[in-house]
Amino acid sequence: MAGVAGGGGGGGSNDFQWCFSQVKGAIDEDVAEVLKHLDLLYTLQRYFISVLFTADIISTVEFNYSGDLLATGDKGGRVVIFQREQENKSRPHSRGEYNVYSTFQSHEPEFDYLKSLEIEEKINKIRWLPQQNAAHFLLSTNDKTIKLWKISERDKRAEGYNLKDEDGRLRDPFRITALRVPILKPMDLMVEASPRRIFANAHTYHINSISVNSDHETYLSADDLRINLWHLEITDRSFNIVDIKPANMEELTEVITAAEFHPHHCNVFVYSSSKGTIRLCDMRSSALCDRHSKFFEEPEDPSSRSFFSEIISSISDVKFSHSGRYMMTRDYLSVKVWDLNMENRPVETYQVHEYLRSKLCSLYENDCIFDKFECCWNGSDSAIMTGSYNNFFRMFDRNTRRDITLEASRESSKPRAILKPRKVCTGGKRKKDEISVDSLDFNKKILHTAWHPMENIIAVAATNNLYIFQDKIN
Amino acid sequence: MLRGRRRMECTLDAQSLISISLRKIHSSRTQRGGIKLHKNLLVSYVLRNARQLYLSERYAELYRRQQHYPDGAPLLAMPACPPPAAAAPPELAALPLPADTQDREARSCAAARGGAELLEVPVCAAPPELQRAPCRDSSPGFYRAAGSAGPGGGGGGSAPPGLLYATGCDFGSGGAPHCSSRTTVLDLDTHVVTTVENGYLHQDCCSQCPCCCQPAPGLASPPPTPGTKRKYYPGQEEEEEGVEEGEPGGGGVAGGPPFAPCTKRARFEEYSAEHPQDSSNISNLISIFGSGFTGLVSRQQADSEQPLNGQLCSKQALASLGAWTRAIVAF
């Protein structure tokens, strides 16, 4: 059931800066100041109580271009779209509240008979298309198939048909004595989702990314070894633009982990690899972009080498900044911001949970080391956010270099509750309210987060719960 | 975490890491959604790293023992987990990156052999000439010439083809050989041992892997005859199923036909040339896993359907050295 909704402060769009940069003083005071501006909006629990708990795990979260719609995909192949309530004089506090707008089953489990494998219905990614008319379009993908969905509203229906009754029964044509023109009458709003295109059979390996091009006509889809370019109107063919499959699979040393189009240059895209490298490709240079235009890699620090060096350097997400000047990558322990003009090292590195470095062995045993965390920019590219364990998520202010750790939990999910910053005790004496590394719950992980494109509203997916936080300006 | 612990524990962790990794790969085959190429690739890197550390530990330990027994007397029962090797060369302590593993793998063959064996392991670390001479003692566990050489090859100065001996020359700290005029390397992929001596090559076949060197029928546990080098391998008693290997004549057939590949594979190669990885000679992970892990789990355990035994499994895995030179491949 929908959780309790708390009204947001309705802060104007002019003032959407975090207060990080405006506060001076001791760290604690800074944090306290920040906290005043963070407001828990509400908690939303998944609608469907499924027999299989896992079917409800949220696997992707994405705001649309205006931020009015928020789409989530889950492990059961469902897509749930939330819409932000418009300002309403009769309900002044409901401004900014996100409610369920549409729900549909996007993908079903399939079986590949040739390979005898089951194809999971889990939605790996959702990407919105820019809105061009009254309807909304999004792309959703599982491991093998991408679908273009049209979400449209219907608030009128036709009445007065000649050939059928109001309840739908066909009339006997001989009984019709007069003709009438059907008229449109208002009805309760109905939101329909219909699949308009199905892009299938183009990927041998598991799709990990889709990205809509700035030309709004094409998009790319990336699997472990290949990237394909599609036209939104054409489903029966795609162009392969990157192929890193070696002739001899025994020589495989890396896979593609994420890919994204540049936000402004429709010929430029990047893809990250499991080796911690990012390649920027220009589609104008050649049809097959196996040769990169730029190669981003930070030299490994040999003193930190361990059994798991390869795993923790694997990039799990790559995102361009809104400006298009930077890109951000997430590996297991850190987030890095790269300037597109500098390939040899990132310009900024933020440690997400460095205290886990000594725990890599157990994290390997329980498979947590393979978790793929995503990261996101805020609308002005001044802050970045990513998730961690114990339902913690982290925000970093790029200007002041301040960071904060927050928790998405039901205990603190009271309307308008101010979020308390969290701190993990890494050693020595544990202060009050600190959590020791050993008491972290590694089953509670926040892999998917999204930031409203313009306002300070964030969506955080904690397993099967979606939390939406909004800042509140007094 | 491993770095802070003593080296012995590092070796133990390497073993358990290997078994954990194998378990992950095994279970990924039955997971919903098909095998995740990315995850298996990462697991294979852990496997490779763990193996490298483990081998370097054994290598260093054997070297240290050779320092104590320069006359080539066999070691007494080598513990499965050697005590911390204080003399571990720094480059072995650090995990080598894949690009430069070729030589290191070759030099660590003796360590590999040592590491792969559960019971007594001798290391005749003397230079080849000495090793070809009759060994003084007859305690079990000599390296035995595999295949056609047979146990009766016996003493004498000339080494029967297929003689196996430790690359003692390569145990120098930092890789400098003992005998400056002689260097012996073992290629872990083709199991070819090459000796460079005063400018000309000796070629011997080495088939340490239990998977590829099953005893000929009727030769199970033959008593060692004086003067022969005997190879001991853990599979002798358990008769585990061999790992399928990609190379022709690579043996490793489950308990089956005797293995006599050494003479077939004895061939001259240039010492310095890093010969291309002939895919047909590589025991790759595909073939291992394609065989349903039969090569990595002893028959007893497979029958009892117990979870993979970390110790045994990993030791056997280490024994099948050629398999780990490549990242895992899926499909």
XYZ file of N, CA and C in Angstrom, chain A residues 75 109 117-121 143 205-206 224-225 245 248-255 257 274-275 300 303-311 314-315 357-361 364-367 370 372, chain B residues 1-3 10 13-14 17 20-21 24 31-39 41-53 95-98 277 279 282 284 286 326-331:
282
model
N 12.401 -6.926 -10.687
C 12.937 -8.211 -11.085
C 11.863 -9.099 -11.711
N 9.243 -13.933 -18.530
C 10.360 -14.885 -18.682
C 10.228 -15.638 -19.996
N 18.479 -22.107 -22.156
C 18.553 -21.243 -21.001
C 17.309 -20.411 -20.877
N 17.046 -20.102 -19.642
C 15.913 -19.253 -19.359
C 16.382 -17.806 -19.413
N 15.580 -16.966 -20.020
C 15.909 -15.544 -20.093
C 15.101 -14.844 -19.010
N 15.822 -14.205 -18.147
C 15.159 -13.549 -17.025
C 14.322 -12.373 -17.488
N 13.238 -12.151 -16.780
C 12.364 -11.035 -17.138
C 12.759 -9.753 -16.421
N 17.497 -8.938 -20.345
C 18.797 -9.390 -20.825
C 18.890 -9.460 -22.339
N 24.746 -11.840 -25.800
C 25.094 -11.779 -24.389
C 24.089 -10.891 -23.664
N 24.285 -10.724 -22.395
C 23.291 -10.033 -21.585
C 23.389 -8.527 -21.751
N 27.617 -7.654 -23.065
C 28.966 -7.852 -22.546
C 30.045 -7.622 -23.584
N 29.725 -7.909 -24.822
C 30.786 -7.847 -25.826
C 30.471 -6.946 -27.009
N 34.502 -8.914 -28.982
C 34.636 -10.362 -28.827
C 35.917 -10.803 -29.528
N 39.318 -15.768 -30.502
C 39.400 -16.938 -29.656
C 38.914 -16.543 -28.272
N 37.803 -17.086 -27.891
C 37.213 -16.641 -26.622
C 38.111 -16.897 -25.431
N 39.071 -17.756 -25.595
C 39.987 -17.982 -24.485
C 40.834 -16.761 -24.208
N 40.892 -15.869 -25.173
C 41.690 -14.671 -24.967
C 40.881 -13.530 -24.391
N 39.680 -13.815 -24.009
C 38.837 -12.753 -23.456
C 39.418 -12.249 -22.152
N 39.586 -10.951 -22.075
C 40.110 -10.407 -20.835
C 39.204 -9.341 -20.233
N 38.308 -8.813 -21.025
C 37.434 -7.798 -20.462
C 36.096 -7.813 -21.182
N 35.096 -7.266 -20.483
C 33.771 -7.160 -21.080
C 33.291 -5.721 -20.933
N 30.759 -3.068 -19.644
C 29.897 -3.055 -18.472
C 28.812 -1.981 -18.532
N 35.203 -3.950 -17.789
C 35.434 -4.612 -16.518
C 36.854 -4.409 -16.031
N 37.690 -3.836 -16.872
C 39.070 -3.591 -16.459
C 39.250 -2.188 -15.906
N 46.990 1.735 -12.135
C 46.693 1.053 -10.890
C 47.793 1.318 -9.879
N 50.662 -0.823 -4.895
C 50.715 -1.190 -3.480
C 49.375 -1.671 -2.969
N 48.321 -1.413 -3.704
C 47.021 -1.840 -3.207
C 46.547 -3.095 -3.905
N 47.470 -3.767 -4.527
C 47.080 -4.936 -5.290
C 46.653 -6.061 -4.348
N 45.605 -6.772 -4.768
C 45.139 -7.891 -3.949
C 44.538 -8.922 -4.888
N 44.016 -9.968 -4.305
C 43.338 -10.978 -5.108
C 42.194 -10.380 -5.908
N 41.620 -9.341 -5.350
C 40.360 -8.853 -5.895
C 40.518 -7.555 -6.661
N 41.732 -7.225 -6.989
C 41.961 -5.954 -7.678
C 41.158 -5.845 -8.954
N 41.075 -6.936 -9.693
C 40.340 -6.867 -10.946
C 38.861 -6.647 -10.706
N 38.359 -7.265 -9.666
C 36.926 -7.148 -9.429
C 36.562 -5.728 -9.010
N 36.470 -3.051 -11.726
C 35.464 -3.152 -12.783
C 34.441 -2.031 -12.614
N 34.174 -1.333 -13.701
C 33.264 -0.191 -13.639
C 31.829 -0.695 -13.758
N 37.475 -2.187 2.083
C 38.646 -2.737 1.409
C 39.245 -3.893 2.194
N 39.118 -3.842 3.504
C 39.670 -4.943 4.291
C 38.700 -6.108 4.400
N 37.545 -5.961 3.820
C 36.535 -7.009 3.922
C 36.299 -7.715 2.598
N 37.155 -7.449 1.651
C 36.876 -7.938 0.303
C 36.752 -9.446 0.253
N 37.499 -10.118 1.111
C 37.434 -11.569 1.081
C 36.035 -12.066 1.418
N 33.616 -11.245 -1.200
C 33.716 -12.141 -2.346
C 32.945 -13.422 -2.063
N 33.087 -13.906 -0.863
C 32.388 -15.148 -0.514
C 30.886 -14.999 -0.608
N 30.371 -13.880 -0.134
C 28.910 -13.742 -0.168
C 28.412 -13.049 -1.427
N 29.302 -12.896 -2.388
C 28.955 -12.373 -3.717
C 28.669 -10.879 -3.734
N 30.310 -8.431 -6.241
C 29.860 -8.328 -7.624
C 28.688 -7.367 -7.785
N 26.541 -4.279 -8.512
C 26.790 -3.196 -9.465
C 26.023 -1.959 -9.008
N 41.750 -9.641 5.979
C 42.160 -9.592 4.581
C 43.537 -10.212 4.453
N 43.856 -10.563 3.275
C 45.018 -11.408 3.090
C 46.336 -10.697 3.290
N 46.352 -9.463 2.913
C 47.654 -8.818 2.904
C 48.255 -8.736 4.283
N 48.197 -16.835 4.042
C 47.900 -16.395 2.689
C 47.762 -17.606 1.797
N 44.535 -19.241 2.420
C 43.456 -18.480 1.828
C 43.445 -18.643 0.332
N 44.601 -18.766 -0.232
C 44.629 -18.960 -1.677
C 43.900 -20.243 -2.027
N 40.238 -19.735 -1.471
C 39.734 -18.847 -2.521
C 39.515 -19.610 -3.803
N 36.445 -21.702 -3.390
C 35.247 -20.867 -3.421
C 34.953 -20.423 -4.846
N 35.998 -20.053 -5.539
C 35.806 -19.573 -6.907
C 35.274 -20.677 -7.796
N 31.711 -21.107 -7.202
C 30.901 -20.054 -7.832
C 30.698 -20.334 -9.309
N 22.430 -21.278 -12.624
C 21.644 -20.127 -12.221
C 20.693 -19.711 -13.313
N 19.621 -19.120 -12.874
C 18.618 -18.643 -13.809
C 19.189 -17.524 -14.651
N 18.805 -17.513 -15.890
C 19.261 -16.431 -16.742
C 20.524 -16.749 -17.501
N 21.068 -17.909 -17.269
C 22.258 -18.271 -18.012
C 23.515 -17.781 -17.325
N 24.607 -18.207 -17.854
C 25.894 -17.875 -17.252
C 26.197 -16.403 -17.485
N 26.599 -15.770 -16.421
C 26.950 -14.367 -16.528
C 28.420 -14.280 -16.913
N 28.641 -13.827 -18.094
C 30.005 -13.786 -18.593
C 30.880 -12.880 -17.738
N 30.361 -11.740 -17.385
C 31.150 -10.773 -16.630
C 31.565 -11.347 -15.287
N 30.626 -11.899 -14.575
C 30.956 -12.403 -13.248
C 31.962 -13.534 -13.329
N 34.131 -14.042 -15.579
C 35.438 -13.497 -15.945
C 36.145 -12.968 -14.706
N 35.423 -12.266 -13.873
C 36.029 -11.726 -12.660
C 36.457 -12.850 -11.723
N 35.638 -13.871 -11.628
C 36.009 -14.993 -10.763
C 37.275 -15.659 -11.283
N 37.403 -15.711 -12.588
C 38.603 -16.342 -13.133
C 39.848 -15.531 -12.797
N 39.700 -14.235 -12.697
C 40.845 -13.429 -12.291
C 41.249 -13.749 -10.843
N 40.264 -13.913 -10.008
C 40.577 -14.281 -8.617
C 41.271 -15.631 -8.577
N 40.769 -16.539 -9.365
C 41.388 -17.851 -9.450
C 42.840 -17.737 -9.859
N 43.076 -16.947 -10.851
C 44.433 -16.803 -11.346
C 45.313 -16.160 -10.301
N 44.815 -15.142 -9.657
C 45.612 -14.479 -8.632
C 45.913 -15.426 -7.473
N 44.917 -16.152 -7.054
C 45.116 -17.055 -5.930
C 46.119 -18.143 -6.295
N 45.984 -18.628 -7.486
C 46.897 -19.661 -7.916
C 48.318 -19.145 -7.973
N 48.483 -17.955 -8.482
C 49.825 -17.403 -8.579
C 50.455 -17.244 -7.218
N 49.671 -16.769 -6.294
C 50.233 -16.603 -4.961
C 50.551 -17.957 -4.359
N 51.640 -10.092 -6.403
C 50.925 -10.904 -7.372
C 51.307 -10.440 -8.756
N 51.846 -11.303 -9.514
C 52.245 -10.859 -10.858
C 51.029 -10.637 -11.736
N 51.160 -9.689 -12.612
C 50.085 -9.401 -13.529
C 50.099 -10.422 -14.646
N 49.032 -10.588 -15.300
C 48.948 -11.675 -16.285
C 49.989 -11.605 -17.377
N 50.507 -19.295 -27.583
C 49.605 -20.144 -26.829
C 48.780 -20.934 -27.806
N 46.103 -22.972 -28.805
C 44.868 -23.241 -28.085
C 44.609 -24.726 -27.976
N 46.077 -26.073 -24.740
C 45.743 -25.443 -23.476
C 44.572 -26.157 -22.844
N 41.894 -25.537 -21.215
C 41.199 -24.321 -20.876
C 39.990 -24.628 -20.017
N 37.042 -23.979 -20.471
C 35.867 -24.524 -21.137
C 35.882 -26.024 -21.040
N 44.478 -18.779 -18.669
C 43.584 -17.925 -19.428
C 42.401 -17.510 -18.576
N 41.870 -16.419 -18.918
C 40.625 -16.036 -18.283
C 39.545 -16.994 -18.730
N 38.551 -17.070 -17.890
C 37.504 -18.016 -18.205
C 36.752 -17.560 -19.437
N 36.264 -18.504 -20.103
C 35.526 -18.214 -21.306
C 34.144 -18.794 -21.146
N 33.223 -18.120 -21.671
C 31.880 -18.672 -21.586
C 31.488 -19.305 -22.916
N 30.853 -18.551 -23.708
C 30.266 -19.193 -24.891
C 30.480 -18.348 -26.112
